[in-house]
PDB file of C-alpha atoms in Angstrom:
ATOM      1  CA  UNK G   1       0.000   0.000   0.000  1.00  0.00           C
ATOM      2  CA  UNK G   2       0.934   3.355  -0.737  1.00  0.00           C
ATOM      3  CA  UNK G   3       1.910   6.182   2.096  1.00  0.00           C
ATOM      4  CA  UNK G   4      -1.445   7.223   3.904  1.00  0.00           C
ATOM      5  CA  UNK G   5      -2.354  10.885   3.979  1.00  0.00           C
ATOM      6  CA  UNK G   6      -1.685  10.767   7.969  1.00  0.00           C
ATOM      7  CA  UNK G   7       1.464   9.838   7.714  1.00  0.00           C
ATOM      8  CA  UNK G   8       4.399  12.324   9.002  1.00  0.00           C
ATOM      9  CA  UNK G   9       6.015  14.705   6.371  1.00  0.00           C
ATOM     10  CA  UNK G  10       9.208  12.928   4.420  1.00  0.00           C
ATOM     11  CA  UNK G  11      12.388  13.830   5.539  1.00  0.00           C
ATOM     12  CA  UNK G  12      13.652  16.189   2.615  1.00  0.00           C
ATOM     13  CA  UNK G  13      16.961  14.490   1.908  1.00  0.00           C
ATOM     14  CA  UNK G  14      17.773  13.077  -1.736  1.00  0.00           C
ATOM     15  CA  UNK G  15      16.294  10.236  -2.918  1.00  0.00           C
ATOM     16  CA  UNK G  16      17.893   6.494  -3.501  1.00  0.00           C
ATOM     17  CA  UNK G  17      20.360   6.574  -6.262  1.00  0.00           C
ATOM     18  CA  UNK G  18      18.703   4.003  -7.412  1.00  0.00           C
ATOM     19  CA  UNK G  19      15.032   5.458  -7.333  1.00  0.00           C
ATOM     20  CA  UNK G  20      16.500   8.359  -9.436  1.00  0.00           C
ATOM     21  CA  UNK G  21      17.729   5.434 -12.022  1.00  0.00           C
ATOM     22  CA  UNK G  22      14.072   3.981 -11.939  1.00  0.00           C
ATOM     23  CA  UNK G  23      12.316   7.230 -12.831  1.00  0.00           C
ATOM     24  CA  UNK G  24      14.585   8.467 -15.495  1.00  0.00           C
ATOM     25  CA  UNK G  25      13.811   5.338 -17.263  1.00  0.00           C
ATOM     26  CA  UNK G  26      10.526   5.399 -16.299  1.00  0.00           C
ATOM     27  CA  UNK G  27      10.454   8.891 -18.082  1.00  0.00           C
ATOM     28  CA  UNK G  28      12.316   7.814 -21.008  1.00  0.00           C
ATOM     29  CA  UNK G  29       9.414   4.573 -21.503  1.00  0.00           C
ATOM     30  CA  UNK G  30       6.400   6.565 -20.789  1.00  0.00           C
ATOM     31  CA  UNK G  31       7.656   8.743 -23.662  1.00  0.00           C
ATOM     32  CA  UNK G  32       8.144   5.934 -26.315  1.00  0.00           C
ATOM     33  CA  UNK G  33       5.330   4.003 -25.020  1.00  0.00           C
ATOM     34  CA  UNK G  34       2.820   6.772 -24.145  1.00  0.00           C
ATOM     35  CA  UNK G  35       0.091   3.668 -23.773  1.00  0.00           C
ATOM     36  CA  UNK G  36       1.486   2.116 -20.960  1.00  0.00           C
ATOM     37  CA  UNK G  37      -0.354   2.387 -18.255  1.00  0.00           C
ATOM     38  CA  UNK G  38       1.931   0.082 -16.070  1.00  0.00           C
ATOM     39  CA  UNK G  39       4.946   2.317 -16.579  1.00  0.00           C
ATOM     40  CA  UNK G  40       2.573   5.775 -16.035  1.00  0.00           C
ATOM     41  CA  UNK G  41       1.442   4.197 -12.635  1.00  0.00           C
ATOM     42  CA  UNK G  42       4.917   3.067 -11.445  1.00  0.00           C
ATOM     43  CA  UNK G  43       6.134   6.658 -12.320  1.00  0.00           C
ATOM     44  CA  UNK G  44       3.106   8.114 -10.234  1.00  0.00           C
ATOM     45  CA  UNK G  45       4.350   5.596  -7.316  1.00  0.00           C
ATOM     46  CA  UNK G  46       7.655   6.860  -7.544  1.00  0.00           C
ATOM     47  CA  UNK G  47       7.144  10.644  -8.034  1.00  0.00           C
ATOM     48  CA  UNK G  48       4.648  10.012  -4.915  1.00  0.00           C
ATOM     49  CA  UNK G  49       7.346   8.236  -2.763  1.00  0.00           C
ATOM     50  CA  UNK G  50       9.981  11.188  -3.426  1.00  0.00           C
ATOM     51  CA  UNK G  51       7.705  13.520  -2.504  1.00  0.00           C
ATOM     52  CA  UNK G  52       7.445  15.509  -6.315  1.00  0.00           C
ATOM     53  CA  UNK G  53       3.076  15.587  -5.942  1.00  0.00           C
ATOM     54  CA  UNK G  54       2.684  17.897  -8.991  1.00  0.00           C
ATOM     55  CA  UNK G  55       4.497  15.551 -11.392  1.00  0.00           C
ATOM     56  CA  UNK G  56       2.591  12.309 -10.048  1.00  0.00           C
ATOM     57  CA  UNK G  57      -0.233  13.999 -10.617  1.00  0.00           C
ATOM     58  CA  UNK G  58       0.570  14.329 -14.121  1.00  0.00           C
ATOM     59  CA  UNK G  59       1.718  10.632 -14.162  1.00  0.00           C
ATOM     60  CA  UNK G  60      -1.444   9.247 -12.259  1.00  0.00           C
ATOM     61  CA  UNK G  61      -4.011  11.689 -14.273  1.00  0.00           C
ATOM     62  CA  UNK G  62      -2.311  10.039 -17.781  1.00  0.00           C
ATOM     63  CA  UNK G  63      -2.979   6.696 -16.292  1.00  0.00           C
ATOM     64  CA  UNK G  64      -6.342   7.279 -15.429  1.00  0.00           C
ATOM     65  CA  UNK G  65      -7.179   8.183 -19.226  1.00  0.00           C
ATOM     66  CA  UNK G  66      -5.247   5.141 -19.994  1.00  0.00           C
ATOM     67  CA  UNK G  67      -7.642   2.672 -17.505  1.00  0.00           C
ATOM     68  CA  UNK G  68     -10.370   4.825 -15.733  1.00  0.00           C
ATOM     69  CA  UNK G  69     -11.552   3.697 -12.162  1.00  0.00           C
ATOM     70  CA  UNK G  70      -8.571   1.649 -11.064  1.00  0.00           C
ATOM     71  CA  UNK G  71      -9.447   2.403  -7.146  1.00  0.00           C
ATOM     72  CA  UNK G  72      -5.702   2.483  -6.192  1.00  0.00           C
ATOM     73  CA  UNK G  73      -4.722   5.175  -8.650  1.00  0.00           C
ATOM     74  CA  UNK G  74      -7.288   7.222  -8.054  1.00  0.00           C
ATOM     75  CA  UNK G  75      -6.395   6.748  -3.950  1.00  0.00           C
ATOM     76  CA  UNK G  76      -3.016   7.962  -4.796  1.00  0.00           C
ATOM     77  CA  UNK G  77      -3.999  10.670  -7.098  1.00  0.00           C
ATOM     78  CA  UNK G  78      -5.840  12.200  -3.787  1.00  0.00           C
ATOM     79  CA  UNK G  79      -3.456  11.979  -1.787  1.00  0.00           C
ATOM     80  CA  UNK G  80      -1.013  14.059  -4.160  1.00  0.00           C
ATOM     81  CA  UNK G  81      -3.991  16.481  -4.546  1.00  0.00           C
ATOM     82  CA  UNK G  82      -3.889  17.055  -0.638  1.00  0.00           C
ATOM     83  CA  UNK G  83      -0.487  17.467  -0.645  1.00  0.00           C
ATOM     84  CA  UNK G  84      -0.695  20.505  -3.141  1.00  0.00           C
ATOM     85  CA  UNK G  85      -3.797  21.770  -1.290  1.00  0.00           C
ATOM     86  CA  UNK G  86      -6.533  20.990  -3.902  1.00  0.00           C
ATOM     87  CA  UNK G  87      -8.767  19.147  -0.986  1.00  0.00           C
ATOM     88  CA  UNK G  88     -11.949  19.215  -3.526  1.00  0.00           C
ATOM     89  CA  UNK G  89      -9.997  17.515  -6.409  1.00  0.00           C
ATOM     90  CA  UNK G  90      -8.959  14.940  -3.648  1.00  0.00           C
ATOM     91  CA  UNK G  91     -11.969  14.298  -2.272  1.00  0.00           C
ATOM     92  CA  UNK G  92     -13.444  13.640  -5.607  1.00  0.00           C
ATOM     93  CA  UNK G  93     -10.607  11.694  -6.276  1.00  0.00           C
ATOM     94  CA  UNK G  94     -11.514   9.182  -2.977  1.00  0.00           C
ATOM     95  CA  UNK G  95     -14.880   9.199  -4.019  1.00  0.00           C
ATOM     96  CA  UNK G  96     -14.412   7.717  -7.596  1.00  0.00           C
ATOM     97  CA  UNK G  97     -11.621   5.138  -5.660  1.00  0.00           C
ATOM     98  CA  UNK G  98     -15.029   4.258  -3.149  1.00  0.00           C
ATOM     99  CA  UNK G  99     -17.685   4.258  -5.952  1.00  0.00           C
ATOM    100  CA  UNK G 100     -15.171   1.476  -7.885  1.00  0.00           C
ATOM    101  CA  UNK G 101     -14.588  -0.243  -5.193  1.00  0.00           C
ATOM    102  CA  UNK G 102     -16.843   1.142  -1.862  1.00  0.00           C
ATOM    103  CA  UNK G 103     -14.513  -0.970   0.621  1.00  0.00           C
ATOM    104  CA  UNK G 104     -11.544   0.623   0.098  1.00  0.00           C
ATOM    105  CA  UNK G 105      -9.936   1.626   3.236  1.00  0.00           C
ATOM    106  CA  UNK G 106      -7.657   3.759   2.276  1.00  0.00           C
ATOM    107  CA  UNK G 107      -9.856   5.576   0.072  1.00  0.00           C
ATOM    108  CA  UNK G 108     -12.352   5.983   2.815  1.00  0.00           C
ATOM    109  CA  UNK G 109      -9.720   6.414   5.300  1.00  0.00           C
ATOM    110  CA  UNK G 110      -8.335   9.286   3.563  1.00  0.00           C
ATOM    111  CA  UNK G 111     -11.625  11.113   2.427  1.00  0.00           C
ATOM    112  CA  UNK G 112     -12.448  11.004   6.106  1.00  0.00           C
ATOM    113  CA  UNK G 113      -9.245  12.847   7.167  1.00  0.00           C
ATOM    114  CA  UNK G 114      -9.628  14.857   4.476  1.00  0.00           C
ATOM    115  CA  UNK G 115     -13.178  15.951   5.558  1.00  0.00           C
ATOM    116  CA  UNK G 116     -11.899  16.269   9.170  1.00  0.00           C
ATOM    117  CA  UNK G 117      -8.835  17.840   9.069  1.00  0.00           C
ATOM    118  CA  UNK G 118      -8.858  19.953   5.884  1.00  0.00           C
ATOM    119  CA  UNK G 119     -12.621  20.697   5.405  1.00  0.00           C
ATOM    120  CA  UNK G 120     -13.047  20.925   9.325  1.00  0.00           C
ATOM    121  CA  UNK G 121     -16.375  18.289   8.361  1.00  0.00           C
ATOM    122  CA  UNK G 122     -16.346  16.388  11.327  1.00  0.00           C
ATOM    123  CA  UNK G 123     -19.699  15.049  10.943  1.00  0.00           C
ATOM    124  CA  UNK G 124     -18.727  14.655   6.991  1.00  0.00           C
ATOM    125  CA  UNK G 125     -15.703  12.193   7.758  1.00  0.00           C
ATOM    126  CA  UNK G 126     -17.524  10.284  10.779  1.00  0.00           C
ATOM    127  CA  UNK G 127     -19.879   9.079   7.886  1.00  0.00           C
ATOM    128  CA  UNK G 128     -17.032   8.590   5.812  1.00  0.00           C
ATOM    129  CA  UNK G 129     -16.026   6.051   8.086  1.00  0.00           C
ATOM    130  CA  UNK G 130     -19.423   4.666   8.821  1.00  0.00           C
ATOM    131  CA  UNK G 131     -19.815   3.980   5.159  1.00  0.00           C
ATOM    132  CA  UNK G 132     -16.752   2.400   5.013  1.00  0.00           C
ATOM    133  CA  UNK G 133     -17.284   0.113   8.496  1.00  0.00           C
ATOM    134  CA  UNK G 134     -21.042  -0.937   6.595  1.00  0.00           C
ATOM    135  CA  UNK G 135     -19.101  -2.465   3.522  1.00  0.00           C
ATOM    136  CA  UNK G 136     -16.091  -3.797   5.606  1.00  0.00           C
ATOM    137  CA  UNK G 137     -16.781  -4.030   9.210  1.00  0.00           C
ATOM    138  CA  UNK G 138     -13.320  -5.176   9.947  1.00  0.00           C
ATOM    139  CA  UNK G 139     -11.429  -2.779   8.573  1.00  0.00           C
ATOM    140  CA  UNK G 140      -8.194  -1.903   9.721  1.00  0.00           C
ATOM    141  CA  UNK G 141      -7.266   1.428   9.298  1.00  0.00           C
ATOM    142  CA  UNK G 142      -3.234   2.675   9.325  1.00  0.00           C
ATOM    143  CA  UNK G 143      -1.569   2.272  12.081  1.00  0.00           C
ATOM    144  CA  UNK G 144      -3.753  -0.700  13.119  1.00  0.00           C
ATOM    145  CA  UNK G 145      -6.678   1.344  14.392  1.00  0.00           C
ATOM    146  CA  UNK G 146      -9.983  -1.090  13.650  1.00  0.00           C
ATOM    147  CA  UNK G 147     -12.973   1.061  12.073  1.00  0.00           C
ATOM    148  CA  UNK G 148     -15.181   0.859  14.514  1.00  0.00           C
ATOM    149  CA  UNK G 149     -12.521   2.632  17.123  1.00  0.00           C
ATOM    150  CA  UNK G 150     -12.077   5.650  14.976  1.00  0.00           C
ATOM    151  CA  UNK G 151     -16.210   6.045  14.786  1.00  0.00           C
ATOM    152  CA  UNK G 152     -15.764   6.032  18.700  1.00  0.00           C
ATOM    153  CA  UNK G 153     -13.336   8.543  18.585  1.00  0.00           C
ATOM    154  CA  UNK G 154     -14.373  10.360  16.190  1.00  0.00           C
ATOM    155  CA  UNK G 155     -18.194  10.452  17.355  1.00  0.00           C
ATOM    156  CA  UNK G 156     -16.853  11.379  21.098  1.00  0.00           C
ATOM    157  CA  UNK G 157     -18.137   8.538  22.475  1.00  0.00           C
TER     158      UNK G 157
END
């Protein structure tokens, strides 16, 4: 799984020689092979991981166009949207991830911090979660925190 939205900032320090390798070439194949979705995700993943949001939002919107609806992309693609302070474009973003696939715990997970944190909707991300603990009441959210414990704190209860 991709880096939640909750998780602390990265430290700012160069990235792996060898992640630098990756994305040139990932660069170089995306522009001969502007139909591969594969290599326009991977480059999304790796912009995402080094902490360059505008350009894997160019690499995740390309494969979107590619293969529309793939829940994980679009997950991502919010996540990099919050990170550049577009929270509407994120939370649409989550909600295309949850109408492909409505248990998606990150993608609910993230709309609801989202909602709460960046939209000050409290009462908006509680029923994030709720939807989220009626399609998979077992859910685990990041850093092992079951569904049903964030609706308690969340809710006040």
């Amino acid at each position: 799984e991709a880096p939640v939205a909750q998780q602390a900032p990265a430290q700012l320090q160069a990235p792996a020689p060898a992640l630098v390798e990756r994305i040139k070439a990932l660069e170089k194949q995306t522009q001969l092979e502007p139909a591969n979705v594969a290599a326009w995700t991977e480059l999304g993943n790796l912009y995402f991981d080094t902490d360059q949001s505008e350009k894997a939002i160019v690499a995740y919107e390309k494969s979107l166009t590619l293969e529309p609806g793939n829940p994980d992309v679009l997950t991502d693609l919010g996540v990099m949207y919050r990170h550049v302070g577009k929270f509407d474009k994120a939370l649409d973003c989550f909600d295309k991830a949850i109408a492909a696939n409505p248990g998606h715990v990150i993608a609910n997970f993230n709309k609801s911090v989202v909602l709460e944190h960046d939209k000050n909707d409290r009462a908006g991300a509680l029923k994030a979660l709720q939807t989220l603990a009626a399609k998979n009441p077992q859910a685990v959210l990041p850093g092992n925190k079951p569904v049903a414990q964030a609706i308690q704190e969340l809710s006040g209860k």
